[in-house]
Coordinates of C-alpha atoms in Angstrom, one line a residue:
M25 CA 19.1 23.1 15.7
T26 CA 22.2 22.3 17.5
D27 CA 24.0 19.0 17.7
P28 CA 23.5 18.2 20.8
Q29 CA 25.6 17.5 23.8
P30 CA 25.5 14.6 26.3
R31 CA 26.7 16.7 29.1
L32 CA 23.0 17.6 29.3
I33 CA 22.0 14.0 30.3
S34 CA 22.9 13.2 34.6
Q35 CA 24.6 10.7 35.5
H36 CA 21.8 10.4 38.1
P37 CA 18.9 8.0 37.3
S38 CA 15.5 9.6 38.6
T39 CA 14.7 9.7 42.1
S40 CA 11.0 10.8 41.0
G41 CA 9.5 7.8 40.3
L42 CA 7.6 8.9 37.5
Q43 CA 5.4 7.6 35.4
I44 CA 4.9 8.4 32.0
A45 CA 1.7 7.5 29.8
L46 CA 2.4 8.2 26.2
H47 CA -1.1 8.2 24.1
P48 CA -1.0 7.9 20.2
L49 CA -3.1 10.8 19.2
A50 CA -0.5 12.8 20.9
L51 CA 2.1 11.1 19.5
L52 CA 0.1 11.7 16.2
T53 CA -0.3 15.1 16.3
I54 CA 3.2 15.5 16.9
S55 CA 4.3 13.6 13.3
D56 CA 1.9 15.4 11.8
Y57 CA 3.4 18.7 12.6
I58 CA 7.0 17.6 11.7
T59 CA 5.4 16.2 8.7
R60 CA 3.8 19.7 7.7
H61 CA 7.0 21.9 8.9
T62 CA 9.5 18.9 6.5
L63 CA 7.4 19.6 3.1
R64 CA 6.6 23.2 3.4
N65 CA 10.4 23.7 4.2
L66 CA 8.7 26.0 6.9
P67 CA 11.5 28.2 9.0
G68 CA 12.5 27.6 12.4
A69 CA 12.7 24.9 14.9
I70 CA 10.1 22.4 15.7
V71 CA 8.7 23.1 19.1
G72 CA 4.8 22.7 20.5
A73 CA 3.4 21.9 23.8
L74 CA 2.3 18.7 25.7
L75 CA -1.0 18.5 27.6
G76 CA -2.9 16.4 30.0
S77 CA -3.4 15.1 33.2
Q78 CA -1.4 14.3 35.8
S79 CA -2.6 12.9 39.2
G80 CA -0.1 12.1 41.5
R81 CA 3.3 10.9 39.7
E82 CA 0.6 9.6 37.5
I83 CA 1.5 11.4 34.2
A84 CA -1.0 10.9 30.5
I85 CA 0.5 12.7 28.0
E86 CA -3.2 13.0 26.2
H87 CA -2.7 16.3 23.6
A88 CA 0.2 18.3 21.6
Y89 CA 0.2 21.4 19.6
E90 CA 2.4 23.5 18.1
V91 CA 4.6 26.5 19.6
V92 CA 5.4 29.7 16.9
T93 CA 9.2 30.5 17.8
E94 CA 11.9 33.2 16.9
P95 CA 15.2 32.2 16.3
R96 CA 16.9 35.0 18.6
N97 CA 21.2 34.8 18.3
T98 CA 21.7 30.9 18.8
N99 CA 18.9 30.7 21.4
I100 CA 15.6 30.1 20.9
V101 CA 12.6 32.0 21.7
I102 CA 8.5 30.7 21.9
D103 CA 5.6 33.4 20.9
K104 CA 4.5 33.9 24.5
V105 CA 1.5 36.0 23.3
W106 CA 0.8 33.0 21.3
F107 CA 1.8 30.9 23.3
E108 CA -0.4 31.8 26.1
T109 CA -3.8 31.9 23.0
K110 CA -3.0 29.1 22.3
L111 CA -2.9 27.6 26.0
R112 CA -5.7 29.6 27.7
L113 CA -8.1 28.4 24.1
F114 CA -6.8 24.6 24.3
K115 CA -8.2 24.4 27.4
E116 CA -11.7 26.2 27.0
T117 CA -11.8 23.0 24.8
H118 CA -10.3 20.2 27.5
P119 CA -11.4 22.2 30.6
T120 CA -9.1 18.8 32.8
A121 CA -5.9 19.5 30.9
D122 CA -2.6 21.4 31.9
L123 CA 0.5 22.0 30.4
L124 CA 2.6 18.9 31.2
G125 CA 5.9 20.0 29.1
W126 CA 6.9 20.3 25.7
F127 CA 8.6 18.0 22.4
T128 CA 10.9 18.9 20.1
T129 CA 13.7 17.6 17.6
T130 CA 16.6 16.4 17.4
S131 CA 19.2 14.9 15.0
S132 CA 21.2 12.7 17.9
P133 CA 21.2 9.0 17.9
E134 CA 20.7 8.6 21.4
F135 CA 18.1 11.6 21.5
A136 CA 20.0 13.6 23.7
P137 CA 18.9 16.8 24.3
A138 CA 20.6 19.8 22.5
Q139 CA 22.4 23.0 23.9
T140 CA 19.3 25.2 22.3
H141 CA 16.9 23.4 23.8
I142 CA 17.8 25.3 27.5
A143 CA 16.4 28.9 26.6
V144 CA 12.7 27.6 25.5
H145 CA 13.0 25.2 29.1
Q146 CA 13.4 27.7 30.8
D147 CA 11.0 29.8 29.4
L148 CA 8.1 27.0 29.3
L149 CA 9.4 26.8 34.2
Q150 CA 7.0 30.0 34.6
Y151 CA 3.8 27.6 33.4
N152 CA 5.0 24.8 35.1
E153 CA 7.7 24.2 37.6
S154 CA 8.4 20.5 36.8
L155 CA 8.2 20.4 32.7
I156 CA 9.0 17.2 31.6
L157 CA 10.9 17.4 27.5
L158 CA 9.8 14.7 24.5
V159 CA 13.0 14.5 22.3
L160 CA 11.8 12.3 18.6
N161 CA 13.9 11.7 16.8
P162 CA 12.7 12.0 13.1
S163 CA 15.4 10.6 10.7
P164 CA 14.3 7.2 9.3
A165 CA 18.0 5.5 10.6
A166 CA 17.3 6.3 14.5
A167 CA 13.8 4.3 14.1
L168 CA 15.4 1.5 12.5
S169 CA 17.9 1.8 14.8
G170 CA 15.7 1.8 18.0
G171 CA 14.9 -2.5 17.9
G172 CA 10.7 -2.3 16.8
K173 CA 11.2 0.8 19.3
L174 CA 10.3 4.5 18.7
P175 CA 12.2 7.2 18.1
V176 CA 11.5 8.9 21.5
A177 CA 12.8 10.1 24.4
I178 CA 11.8 12.0 27.6
Y179 CA 13.4 14.0 29.7
E180 CA 12.5 15.5 33.2
S181 CA 14.8 18.4 34.7
I182 CA 16.3 18.8 37.9
Y183 CA 19.4 21.3 38.9
E184 CA 23.1 20.0 39.0
A185 CA 26.0 21.4 40.5
D186 CA 28.1 22.1 37.2
E187 CA 30.6 21.0 36.1
T188 CA 32.5 23.4 35.0
E189 CA 32.0 26.5 37.2
A190 CA 31.6 26.0 41.4
N191 CA 29.3 26.8 43.0
K192 CA 26.8 26.7 40.6
L193 CA 24.1 24.8 39.4
G194 CA 22.8 23.5 35.3
L195 CA 19.9 22.5 34.0
K196 CA 20.2 18.8 33.6
F197 CA 17.7 16.5 31.9
V198 CA 17.2 12.6 33.5
P199 CA 15.6 10.4 31.4
L200 CA 11.9 8.8 32.4
N201 CA 10.8 5.5 31.3
Y202 CA 7.3 6.0 29.8
T203 CA 4.7 3.2 28.6
I204 CA 2.2 3.6 25.2
E205 CA -1.3 3.7 26.8
S206 CA -4.7 4.7 24.7
G207 CA -8.6 4.5 25.2
E208 CA -11.3 3.4 23.1
A209 CA -11.4 5.8 21.2
E210 CA -8.1 6.3 20.3
M211 CA -8.0 2.7 19.4
I212 CA -10.8 2.8 17.4
G213 CA -9.1 6.0 15.8
M214 CA -5.3 4.7 15.4
D215 CA -7.5 1.0 14.2
F216 CA -8.3 3.4 11.1
V217 CA -5.5 4.9 10.5
A218 CA -3.6 1.8 10.4
K219 CA -6.2 0.1 7.3
G220 CA -6.3 3.5 5.8
A221 CA -9.5 3.2 5.7
G222 CA -9.3 6.8 4.5
N223 CA -7.2 5.9 1.1
A224 CA -9.5 3.0 0.3
S225 CA -12.2 5.6 0.5
S226 CA -10.7 8.3 -2.1
G227 CA -11.6 7.0 -5.6
G228 CA -13.8 8.2 -7.4
G229 CA -17.4 7.4 -6.5
G230 CA -16.5 4.1 -5.6
E231 CA -15.3 2.8 -8.3
K232 CA -11.8 0.6 -8.0
T233 CA -10.0 -1.3 -10.5
L234 CA -10.1 -4.5 -9.8
D235 CA -6.6 -5.7 -11.9
A236 CA -3.6 -3.6 -12.9
T237 CA -3.4 -5.2 -16.4
T238 CA -7.5 -4.2 -16.8
T239 CA -9.2 -1.4 -17.6
T240 CA -12.5 -3.5 -16.1
K241 CA -14.1 -1.2 -13.1
V242 CA -16.3 -2.3 -10.1
D243 CA -18.6 -0.5 -8.1
V244 CA -18.0 -2.6 -4.8
G245 CA -19.6 0.5 -2.8
T246 CA -18.4 2.1 0.2
Q247 CA -19.6 -1.4 2.6
N248 CA -16.3 -2.8 0.7
D249 CA -13.7 -0.2 2.0
E250 CA -12.7 -2.5 5.0
L251 CA -12.0 -5.5 2.7
I252 CA -10.6 -3.2 -0.2
S253 CA -7.8 -1.4 2.6
N254 CA -7.2 -4.6 3.9
L255 CA -6.0 -6.4 0.7
T256 CA -4.7 -3.6 -0.5
A257 CA -2.1 -3.8 2.5
K258 CA -1.4 -7.2 2.4
K259 CA -0.4 -6.4 -2.0
N260 CA 1.9 -4.1 -1.0
A261 CA 3.2 -5.9 1.6
I262 CA 3.7 -9.4 -0.5
T263 CA 5.1 -7.0 -3.1
M264 CA 7.7 -5.1 -0.4
L265 CA 8.7 -8.9 0.2
N266 CA 8.8 -9.8 -4.0
S267 CA 11.8 -6.6 -3.9
R268 CA 14.0 -7.9 -0.7
I269 CA 14.1 -11.2 -1.8
K270 CA 15.0 -9.8 -5.4
L271 CA 17.3 -7.7 -3.3
L272 CA 18.7 -11.1 -2.0
L273 CA 19.7 -13.3 -4.8
S274 CA 21.2 -10.0 -6.5
Y275 CA 23.8 -9.6 -4.0
L276 CA 23.6 -13.6 -3.9
Q277 CA 24.6 -13.6 -7.5
E278 CA 26.8 -10.1 -8.1
P279 CA 28.3 -9.5 -5.1
P280 CA 30.0 -6.0 -4.8
N281 CA 33.7 -6.1 -6.0
G282 CA 33.5 -9.9 -6.3
A283 CA 34.1 -11.1 -2.5
T284 CA 32.5 -12.4 -0.9
N285 CA 31.4 -11.3 2.7
H286 CA 30.5 -14.5 4.9
Q287 CA 29.2 -12.5 7.7
I288 CA 26.7 -12.0 5.8
L289 CA 25.7 -15.3 3.9
R290 CA 25.5 -16.1 7.9
E291 CA 22.5 -13.8 8.1
I292 CA 21.2 -14.1 4.7
Q293 CA 21.2 -18.1 5.7
S294 CA 19.7 -17.5 9.3
L295 CA 17.1 -15.4 7.3
T296 CA 15.9 -17.8 4.7
H297 CA 16.5 -21.0 6.9
S298 CA 14.4 -19.7 9.5
R299 CA 11.5 -16.9 8.2
L300 CA 11.1 -17.7 5.0
P301 CA 10.1 -21.1 5.2
L302 CA 7.0 -20.3 7.8
L303 CA 5.4 -18.1 4.1
K304 CA 5.1 -21.9 2.9
P305 CA 2.0 -23.5 4.3
A306 CA 2.6 -27.3 6.1
N307 CA -0.3 -28.7 4.7
S308 CA 0.4 -28.2 0.4
R309 CA -2.6 -30.0 0.1
A310 CA -4.8 -29.0 2.8
F311 CA -3.3 -25.6 1.1
E312 CA -4.7 -25.8 -2.5
Q313 CA -7.9 -27.5 -1.4
E314 CA -8.9 -24.3 0.6
K315 CA -7.6 -21.7 -2.0
L316 CA -10.0 -24.2 -4.3
A317 CA -12.8 -23.8 -2.4
E318 CA -12.2 -19.7 -1.4
E319 CA -11.8 -19.2 -5.6
C320 CA -15.1 -21.8 -6.2
D321 CA -16.3 -18.6 -3.7
V322 CA -16.0 -15.5 -5.6
N323 CA -16.9 -17.3 -8.6
L324 CA -20.0 -18.4 -7.1
V325 CA -21.0 -14.8 -6.3
V326 CA -19.9 -13.5 -9.0
L327 CA -22.3 -15.3 -11.3
L328 CA -25.1 -14.3 -8.3
G329 CA -24.6 -11.2 -8.8
A330 CA -24.7 -11.5 -12.9
V331 CA -28.2 -13.8 -12.5
T332 CA -29.3 -10.9 -10.1
R333 CA -29.1 -8.0 -12.8
S334 CA -30.4 -10.6 -15.2
I335 CA -33.4 -10.7 -13.2
E336 CA -34.3 -6.9 -12.8
E337 CA -33.3 -6.6 -16.8
V338 CA -36.4 -9.0 -17.4
R339 CA -38.8 -7.5 -14.7
G340 CA -37.8 -4.3 -16.2
V341 CA -38.6 -6.0 -20.2
G342 CA -41.5 -7.6 -18.2
R343 CA -43.8 -4.5 -16.5
K344 CA -42.7 -1.9 -19.9
S345 CA -44.7 -5.3 -21.8
A346 CA -47.3 -5.2 -19.2
G347 CA -47.9 -1.2 -20.0
I348 CA -48.2 -2.1 -23.6
D349 CA -50.9 -4.6 -23.6
H350 CA -52.7 -2.4 -20.7
I351 CA -52.4 0.4 -23.0
L352 CA -53.6 -1.2 -26.2
K353 CA -56.3 -3.0 -25.3
S354 CA -57.6 -0.3 -23.5
A355 CA -57.7 1.8 -26.6
K356 CA -59.4 -1.6 -28.9
G357 CA -62.3 -1.3 -26.1
K358 CA -62.4 2.3 -26.8
G359 CA -63.7 1.3 -30.1
G360 CA -60.5 2.9 -32.0
G361 CA -59.2 6.2 -31.8
G362 CA -57.0 5.7 -29.3
P363 CA -53.3 5.8 -29.1
T364 CA -51.4 3.2 -31.7
F365 CA -48.9 0.5 -31.7
E366 CA -46.3 3.0 -31.9
D367 CA -46.5 5.4 -29.4
A368 CA -47.5 2.6 -26.6
I369 CA -43.9 1.7 -27.2
D370 CA -42.9 4.9 -27.4
F371 CA -45.1 5.8 -23.8
A372 CA -43.3 2.3 -21.9
G373 CA -39.8 4.0 -22.7
M374 CA -38.5 1.8 -25.0
G375 CA -38.8 3.4 -28.1
G376 CA -36.2 6.3 -29.7
P377 CA -37.5 9.4 -31.6
P378 CA -41.4 9.4 -31.8
G379 CA -42.4 6.3 -34.4
S380 CA -39.3 4.3 -34.1
G381 CA -40.1 2.1 -31.5
G382 CA -43.1 0.5 -32.8
R383 CA -40.5 -0.1 -36.1
R384 CA -37.4 -1.8 -33.8
L385 CA -39.9 -3.8 -31.5
R386 CA -41.3 -5.4 -34.7
G387 CA -37.9 -6.3 -36.1
M388 CA -36.9 -7.6 -32.6
F389 CA -40.1 -10.3 -33.1
G390 CA -39.9 -10.5 -36.8
L391 CA -43.3 -8.6 -37.0

């Protein structure tokens, strides 16, 4: 796409009174499409449709899907046959959903539309005369410079007098405010994605490595996937914090070019005096006691698990011994001619090759 043109944004504020509610499911669909398009190096522009519901001046963007485009000269043209087929199938699945607008990407730090967006918007006006446009800047710099806000802007389109030609109306975009709104089902899905439960359950057979330096693996079961994902997220956060602290230390020890930047030093001082002390517990003694209590609880659980396994093994040996004793007593009651001691051992599952069970058991008991 070409560089955005600031003149496409109207200088007049919105007077429509539209209230936009953006749902996380639509954002996930848009981000997934952008990720696939980027990683696969697909040609063409990133364009998609926005669907949802509208009640009066309230608009809820609930769904999204990608649209096939074809470059034509300097403009972007959508494949209307594919678009109409996809829209019809989508409405069959979601009868209450209507076409509300479309989305695309931009490289503008102000999230301004580009000149190439005009042709796409005008082509889609035949499906809805009051289309809205969602523009997303996928660059990491846009996310960092947003001050915690999403790198997303939503516009409505109006016709204003053209600045270059008299007596001619031009298409302009007016920024709209939006809020993030999610239903109960979306909250459950977002919580699952945020905790990374899918990654936690992707291990082979439920085996998780307890430590990076050990090869011991324990079958923790699928019921502990949420705990594993939480611990993994905390470990990653601590690792990132450690790397950032080392970066600050390396800067303080060896400033670039040997020059001291007092502004950066003041920012580091503000950071270390306002935020990092929060990581230190207010009561160190109580913290150590709680830490010791948790360590004892963990060790106790491990010990109980070992005892449980030992009891199960003892029960197995007891069942096999009872089986051997029953077979031998039955042989004696018949007056001989029944199974031998070795046969009883092999029948109980304690022997290897036929006849070797009795010799091994006699060796164990010194017989």
